[in-house]
Structure formats: C-alpha cells, structure tokens
Amino acid sequence: MAKPKRVGLIGAGAIGTVLAEAIQRELVTCDELVIYDTDLQRAQTLKNKLQFPVKIVNNIDALLDQKPKVIIEAASQQAVTEYFNKLLAADIDLIIMSTGALLNIGTGSPKVHFPPGAIGGLDAISSATLAGIDEITLTTHKPPKALCKNNTEELTIYEGYAKEAAQKFPKEMNVAATIALTVKPTKVKVKVVSDPKIQRNTHQINIKWHYGEMNLQFANDPHPDNPHTSALAAWSAINLLKTLLEA
C-alpha cells in the first residue's frame, strides 16, 4: 500500500490559507495537510474552512513525526531561523517563503527550495549569473498601506542592498532576498518606494550582464488578507509544491 502523501504547513496565515484552498480544489494532489502555527486558534480556523483531511499539531517535532513529503514554511523569517536545522536534519523537501532568513543561513542542501514569489524570470537571471552580472537593481513600488505608511506623495523609504532590505522589511521584501539568493555573490541594489498613486505591488528588475541587459517588471495585486505580500507569492509556492509532490 502506498504511503499517504502528506504536506506539512508552518503558518496558517494568508499564504497558508491560499495553499490549503488550492489543495481542496485538487490543484495539488495531497492526502492530508498537517498544520503547525504558534497560534493554535488560527490553525483551527483554517481547518474549519476545509473539507479534506487536516491534522493540527502543537510543535515542529509533532509535524516531523507525521513524515510529510514536503513542508512549506509560510510563517516568518524568525520561524525559519528557529526551525531550520531541525527541518533540514529530517531530510524532507522544504519550501521556504521567508527567503530573507536564507541570506544568513544558506541554501546548500538540495532539499531546500524557494519559489520565485512575486516575480519571475529567475531562470534567465540565474543563467546570466553564470556569464557574469555587472549590475542588478530592484526598484519596488508599493501602496503606503503595504509598507505601514500614510504618505500622500511618492516617498522613497529605503535605498541600499538586498540583505539589509530583507531585514528592515521582513514581510514586504522577500523578493529582494530571492533575487539575492539567485545571483549570489553579486550584490543587489534595492530601492523601496511608498507610492500612493498605485494599487499594485510593482517590482522592476534591471540587469546589466556580460552579454546585454534585461528589464523585467511585475505588477501584482496585494493579497486581500495581507497587503504586505502579493497574491502571486502564494501561487508560486503552490506551483513549486505541485512539482515536488509529482517528482
């Protein structure tokens, strides 16, 4: 008899909810979802919305005891830092959403995966990295609400590099970390703009590399339940989960 195909989920917030609902719609084939959230009531609320097998556990050890095929972290950079070594030792495919934490930890294991999140084109960017990138810049415009601001005119709130940007904006700038992980050790210049004229999170990536230039732009609706992240981030995780489960 085949083993049940379980998925572990750390974090029952906006991204975790989209993922669970995708499983319910059978966009991803999964026999059981195992949820761990430090807020047990939030995990229970998510379970109550679903009509397929869901188990809630009280800690990471209990999650690992269920032997999921894939675990998705959709909680926080702090959660990644706290649980990473234990998760890695379990030799389970691990999808990290809070990629800012990986800038300090690393991604050396083939079991550690991160989705493109709110952007695309990482395959082209990675290929250019092999030939040599001279300069790469990420300019992000977000509505003030997404950055906890209330400015009425365009305001640049940060200029610097990806690692610091991901630390200063741990919920909003994982996209900077994802690019930095892709082009490492090249440094990614980052500009963050609070822009009251827009409704979508907009990311513009400009790359000068050995054989030319790339200009990529993405404009995504914020997640309706969490303005700090783009809806596309959740769907990129779902697509990666689907790939890993089918492998």
CSV table of C-alpha atoms in Angstrom, one decimal:
chain,number,residue,atom,x,y,z
A,1,MET,CA,0.0,0.0,0.0
A,2,ALA,CA,1.3,3.4,-1.0
A,3,LYS,CA,2.2,5.8,1.8
A,4,PRO,CA,-0.1,8.7,2.4
A,5,LYS,CA,1.1,11.8,0.6
A,6,ARG,CA,1.2,14.4,3.4
A,7,VAL,CA,2.1,18.1,3.2
A,8,GLY,CA,3.3,20.0,6.2
A,9,LEU,CA,2.4,23.6,6.6
A,10,ILE,CA,4.1,26.0,9.0
A,11,GLY,CA,1.9,29.1,9.3
A,12,ALA,CA,-1.8,29.3,8.8
A,13,GLY,CA,-2.0,32.9,7.6
A,14,ALA,CA,-2.7,34.4,4.2
A,15,ILE,CA,-0.3,32.3,2.2
A,16,GLY,CA,-1.0,29.1,4.1
A,17,THR,CA,-4.7,29.6,3.5
A,18,VAL,CA,-4.3,30.0,-0.3
A,19,LEU,CA,-2.2,26.9,-0.3
A,20,ALA,CA,-4.8,24.9,1.7
A,21,GLU,CA,-7.6,26.1,-0.5
A,22,ALA,CA,-5.6,25.0,-3.6
A,23,ILE,CA,-5.3,21.5,-2.2
A,24,GLN,CA,-9.1,21.5,-1.5
A,25,ARG,CA,-9.7,22.4,-5.2
A,26,GLU,CA,-7.4,19.5,-6.1
A,27,LEU,CA,-5.0,21.8,-7.9
A,28,VAL,CA,-2.4,19.9,-5.8
A,29,THR,CA,-2.7,16.2,-5.0
A,30,CYS,CA,-2.4,15.7,-1.3
A,31,ASP,CA,-3.9,13.0,1.1
A,32,GLU,CA,-3.5,15.1,4.3
A,33,LEU,CA,-2.4,18.5,5.3
A,34,VAL,CA,-0.6,18.8,8.7
A,35,ILE,CA,-0.6,22.3,10.1
A,36,TYR,CA,1.6,23.9,12.7
A,37,ASP,CA,1.0,27.5,13.8
A,38,THR,CA,2.1,29.1,17.1
A,39,ASP,CA,-1.5,30.5,17.2
A,40,LEU,CA,-3.5,27.2,17.5
A,41,GLN,CA,-6.8,29.1,17.1
A,42,ARG,CA,-5.7,30.4,13.7
A,43,ALA,CA,-4.7,26.8,12.7
A,44,GLN,CA,-8.2,25.6,13.8
A,45,THR,CA,-9.9,28.4,11.9
A,46,LEU,CA,-8.2,27.3,8.7
A,47,LYS,CA,-9.0,23.6,9.4
A,48,ASN,CA,-12.7,24.5,9.8
A,49,LYS,CA,-12.8,26.0,6.3
A,50,LEU,CA,-11.6,22.8,4.7
A,51,GLN,CA,-13.3,19.6,3.7
A,52,PHE,CA,-10.4,17.2,3.4
A,53,PRO,CA,-8.2,15.5,6.0
A,54,VAL,CA,-6.3,18.1,8.1
A,55,LYS,CA,-4.3,17.5,11.3
A,56,ILE,CA,-3.2,20.2,13.7
A,57,VAL,CA,0.0,19.7,15.7
A,58,ASN,CA,1.4,21.6,18.6
A,59,ASN,CA,5.1,21.8,17.7
A,60,ILE,CA,7.7,21.1,15.0
A,61,ASP,CA,8.6,17.7,16.4
A,62,ALA,CA,5.0,16.6,16.0
A,63,LEU,CA,4.9,17.9,12.5
A,64,LEU,CA,8.0,15.9,11.6
A,65,ASP,CA,6.6,12.8,13.3
A,66,GLN,CA,3.8,12.8,10.6
A,67,LYS,CA,6.5,12.3,7.9
A,68,PRO,CA,5.2,14.7,5.3
A,69,LYS,CA,6.7,14.5,1.8
A,70,VAL,CA,7.1,18.3,1.6
A,71,ILE,CA,7.0,21.0,4.3
A,72,ILE,CA,6.1,24.6,3.4
A,73,GLU,CA,7.2,27.5,5.7
A,74,ALA,CA,4.7,30.3,5.4
A,75,ALA,CA,5.3,32.0,8.8
A,76,SER,CA,8.2,34.3,9.2
A,77,GLN,CA,12.0,34.8,9.0
A,78,GLN,CA,12.1,34.1,12.7
A,79,ALA,CA,10.4,30.8,12.2
A,80,VAL,CA,12.9,29.8,9.5
A,81,THR,CA,15.8,30.7,11.8
A,82,GLU,CA,14.3,28.8,14.8
A,83,TYR,CA,13.4,25.6,13.0
A,84,PHE,CA,15.7,25.4,10.0
A,85,ASN,CA,18.4,23.0,11.4
A,86,LYS,CA,15.7,20.6,12.8
A,87,LEU,CA,13.8,20.6,9.5
A,88,LEU,CA,17.0,20.1,7.5
A,89,ALA,CA,18.0,17.1,9.6
A,90,ALA,CA,14.7,15.5,8.8
A,91,ASP,CA,15.7,15.2,5.1
A,92,ILE,CA,12.3,16.4,3.9
A,93,ASP,CA,11.8,18.7,0.9
A,94,LEU,CA,11.4,22.1,2.4
A,95,ILE,CA,9.9,25.2,0.7
A,96,ILE,CA,10.9,28.5,2.2
A,97,MET,CA,8.7,31.5,1.7
A,98,SER,CA,10.5,33.9,4.1
A,99,THR,CA,13.6,33.9,2.0
A,100,GLY,CA,15.3,36.7,3.8
A,101,ALA,CA,16.3,34.3,6.5
A,102,LEU,CA,18.2,32.2,4.0
A,103,LEU,CA,20.6,35.1,3.3
A,104,ASN,CA,22.1,34.3,6.7
A,105,ILE,CA,21.6,30.5,6.8
A,106,GLY,CA,22.4,29.5,3.2
A,107,THR,CA,20.7,27.1,0.7
A,108,GLY,CA,23.4,24.4,0.3
A,109,SER,CA,21.0,21.5,0.7
A,110,PRO,CA,19.2,20.1,-2.4
A,111,LYS,CA,16.2,19.6,-0.1
A,112,VAL,CA,15.8,23.4,0.4
A,113,HIS,CA,13.7,25.2,-2.2
A,114,PHE,CA,12.4,28.7,-2.6
A,115,PRO,CA,9.8,29.8,-5.2
A,116,PRO,CA,10.1,33.0,-7.3
A,117,GLY,CA,7.5,34.6,-5.1
A,118,ALA,CA,6.1,37.9,-6.6
A,119,ILE,CA,8.4,37.9,-9.6
A,120,GLY,CA,9.5,35.7,-12.5
A,121,GLY,CA,12.5,35.4,-14.8
A,122,LEU,CA,14.8,33.7,-12.2
A,123,ASP,CA,15.8,31.2,-14.8
A,124,ALA,CA,17.2,33.9,-17.1
A,125,ILE,CA,18.7,35.8,-14.2
A,126,SER,CA,20.4,32.6,-13.0
A,127,SER,CA,21.8,32.0,-16.5
A,128,ALA,CA,23.2,35.5,-16.7
A,129,THR,CA,24.9,35.0,-13.3
A,130,LEU,CA,27.0,32.2,-14.8
A,131,ALA,CA,28.3,34.5,-17.5
A,132,GLY,CA,28.7,37.4,-15.2
A,133,ILE,CA,26.4,40.2,-13.9
A,134,ASP,CA,27.8,43.7,-13.8
A,135,GLU,CA,24.9,45.3,-12.0
A,136,ILE,CA,21.5,44.4,-10.8
A,137,THR,CA,18.9,46.7,-9.3
A,138,LEU,CA,15.4,46.1,-7.8
A,139,THR,CA,13.0,49.0,-7.6
A,140,THR,CA,9.9,48.2,-5.7
A,141,HIS,CA,6.8,50.5,-5.5
A,142,LYS,CA,4.1,49.6,-3.1
A,143,PRO,CA,0.9,51.3,-1.8
A,144,PRO,CA,1.6,53.1,1.5
A,145,LYS,CA,-0.7,50.6,3.4
A,146,ALA,CA,1.6,47.7,2.3
A,147,LEU,CA,4.5,49.5,4.0
A,148,CYS,CA,2.6,50.7,7.0
A,149,LYS,CA,2.9,54.3,5.7
A,150,ASN,CA,0.3,57.0,5.2
A,151,ASN,CA,2.2,59.4,2.9
A,152,THR,CA,0.1,61.3,0.2
A,153,GLU,CA,3.1,61.8,-2.2
A,154,GLU,CA,5.6,59.3,-3.6
A,155,LEU,CA,8.3,58.7,-0.9
A,156,THR,CA,11.5,56.7,-1.1
A,157,ILE,CA,11.8,54.9,2.2
A,158,TYR,CA,14.9,52.8,1.5
A,159,GLU,CA,17.9,52.6,-0.7
A,160,GLY,CA,20.6,50.1,-0.1
A,161,TYR,CA,21.2,46.4,-0.7
A,162,ALA,CA,19.0,43.3,-0.6
A,163,LYS,CA,20.3,41.7,2.6
A,164,GLU,CA,19.6,44.9,4.6
A,165,ALA,CA,16.3,45.4,2.8
A,166,ALA,CA,15.1,42.0,3.7
A,167,GLN,CA,16.0,42.6,7.4
A,168,LYS,CA,14.3,46.0,7.5
A,169,PHE,CA,11.2,44.8,5.7
A,170,PRO,CA,10.9,41.1,6.6
A,171,LYS,CA,7.3,40.7,5.4
A,172,GLU,CA,7.5,43.0,2.4
A,173,MET,CA,10.9,42.5,0.7
A,174,ASN,CA,11.4,38.7,0.5
A,175,VAL,CA,11.5,39.3,-3.3
A,176,ALA,CA,14.8,41.2,-2.8
A,177,ALA,CA,16.2,38.2,-0.8
A,178,THR,CA,15.0,35.8,-3.6
A,179,ILE,CA,16.9,37.7,-6.2
A,180,ALA,CA,20.0,38.0,-4.0
A,181,LEU,CA,20.0,34.2,-3.4
A,182,THR,CA,19.8,33.7,-7.2
A,183,VAL,CA,22.7,35.9,-8.1
A,184,LYS,CA,24.9,35.4,-5.1
A,185,PRO,CA,27.6,36.6,-4.5
A,186,THR,CA,26.6,39.6,-6.7
A,187,LYS,CA,25.1,42.4,-4.6
A,188,VAL,CA,21.5,43.5,-5.4
A,189,LYS,CA,20.8,47.2,-5.2
A,190,VAL,CA,17.4,47.9,-3.8
A,191,LYS,CA,15.1,50.9,-3.8
A,192,VAL,CA,11.7,50.8,-1.9
A,193,VAL,CA,9.1,53.4,-2.7
A,194,SER,CA,5.8,54.1,-0.9
A,195,ASP,CA,3.6,55.2,-3.7
A,196,PRO,CA,0.0,56.4,-3.1
A,197,LYS,CA,-0.7,56.5,-6.9
A,198,ILE,CA,-0.7,52.7,-7.3
A,199,GLN,CA,-2.8,49.9,-6.1
A,200,ARG,CA,-0.5,47.0,-7.0
A,201,ASN,CA,2.9,45.9,-5.7
A,202,THR,CA,5.3,46.7,-8.6
A,203,HIS,CA,8.8,45.3,-8.9
A,204,GLN,CA,11.2,46.4,-11.6
A,205,ILE,CA,14.4,44.5,-12.1
A,206,ASN,CA,17.2,46.0,-14.2
A,207,ILE,CA,20.2,43.8,-15.0
A,208,LYS,CA,23.4,44.6,-16.9
A,209,TRP,CA,25.3,41.4,-17.6
A,210,HIS,CA,28.2,40.2,-19.8
A,211,TYR,CA,26.2,39.9,-23.0
A,212,GLY,CA,23.4,42.5,-22.7
A,213,GLU,CA,20.7,43.9,-20.5
A,214,MET,CA,17.4,42.7,-19.0
A,215,ASN,CA,14.5,44.7,-17.8
A,216,LEU,CA,11.7,42.8,-16.0
A,217,GLN,CA,8.6,44.3,-14.5
A,218,PHE,CA,5.8,42.7,-12.4
A,219,ALA,CA,2.7,44.4,-11.1
A,220,ASN,CA,0.7,42.2,-8.7
A,221,ASP,CA,-2.4,42.7,-6.6
A,222,PRO,CA,-1.7,42.6,-2.9
A,223,HIS,CA,-3.1,39.5,-1.2
A,224,PRO,CA,-6.6,40.6,0.0
A,225,ASP,CA,-5.9,39.4,3.6
A,226,ASN,CA,-2.3,40.6,3.8
A,227,PRO,CA,-1.3,43.8,1.9
A,228,HIS,CA,2.3,43.1,2.8
A,229,THR,CA,2.6,40.3,0.2
A,230,SER,CA,1.5,39.8,-3.4
A,231,ALA,CA,-1.1,37.2,-4.3
A,232,LEU,CA,1.4,35.7,-6.8
A,233,ALA,CA,3.7,34.7,-3.9
A,234,ALA,CA,1.2,32.2,-2.7
A,235,TRP,CA,0.6,30.8,-6.2
A,236,SER,CA,4.3,30.4,-6.9
A,237,ALA,CA,4.5,28.3,-3.7
A,238,ILE,CA,1.6,26.2,-4.9
A,239,ASN,CA,3.3,25.6,-8.3
A,240,LEU,CA,6.5,24.5,-6.6
A,241,LEU,CA,4.7,22.2,-4.2
A,242,LYS,CA,2.9,20.6,-7.1
A,243,THR,CA,6.2,20.0,-8.9
A,244,LEU,CA,7.8,18.4,-5.8
A,245,LEU,CA,4.8,16.2,-5.0
A,246,GLU,CA,4.8,14.9,-8.5
A,247,ALA,CA,8.5,14.2,-8.6
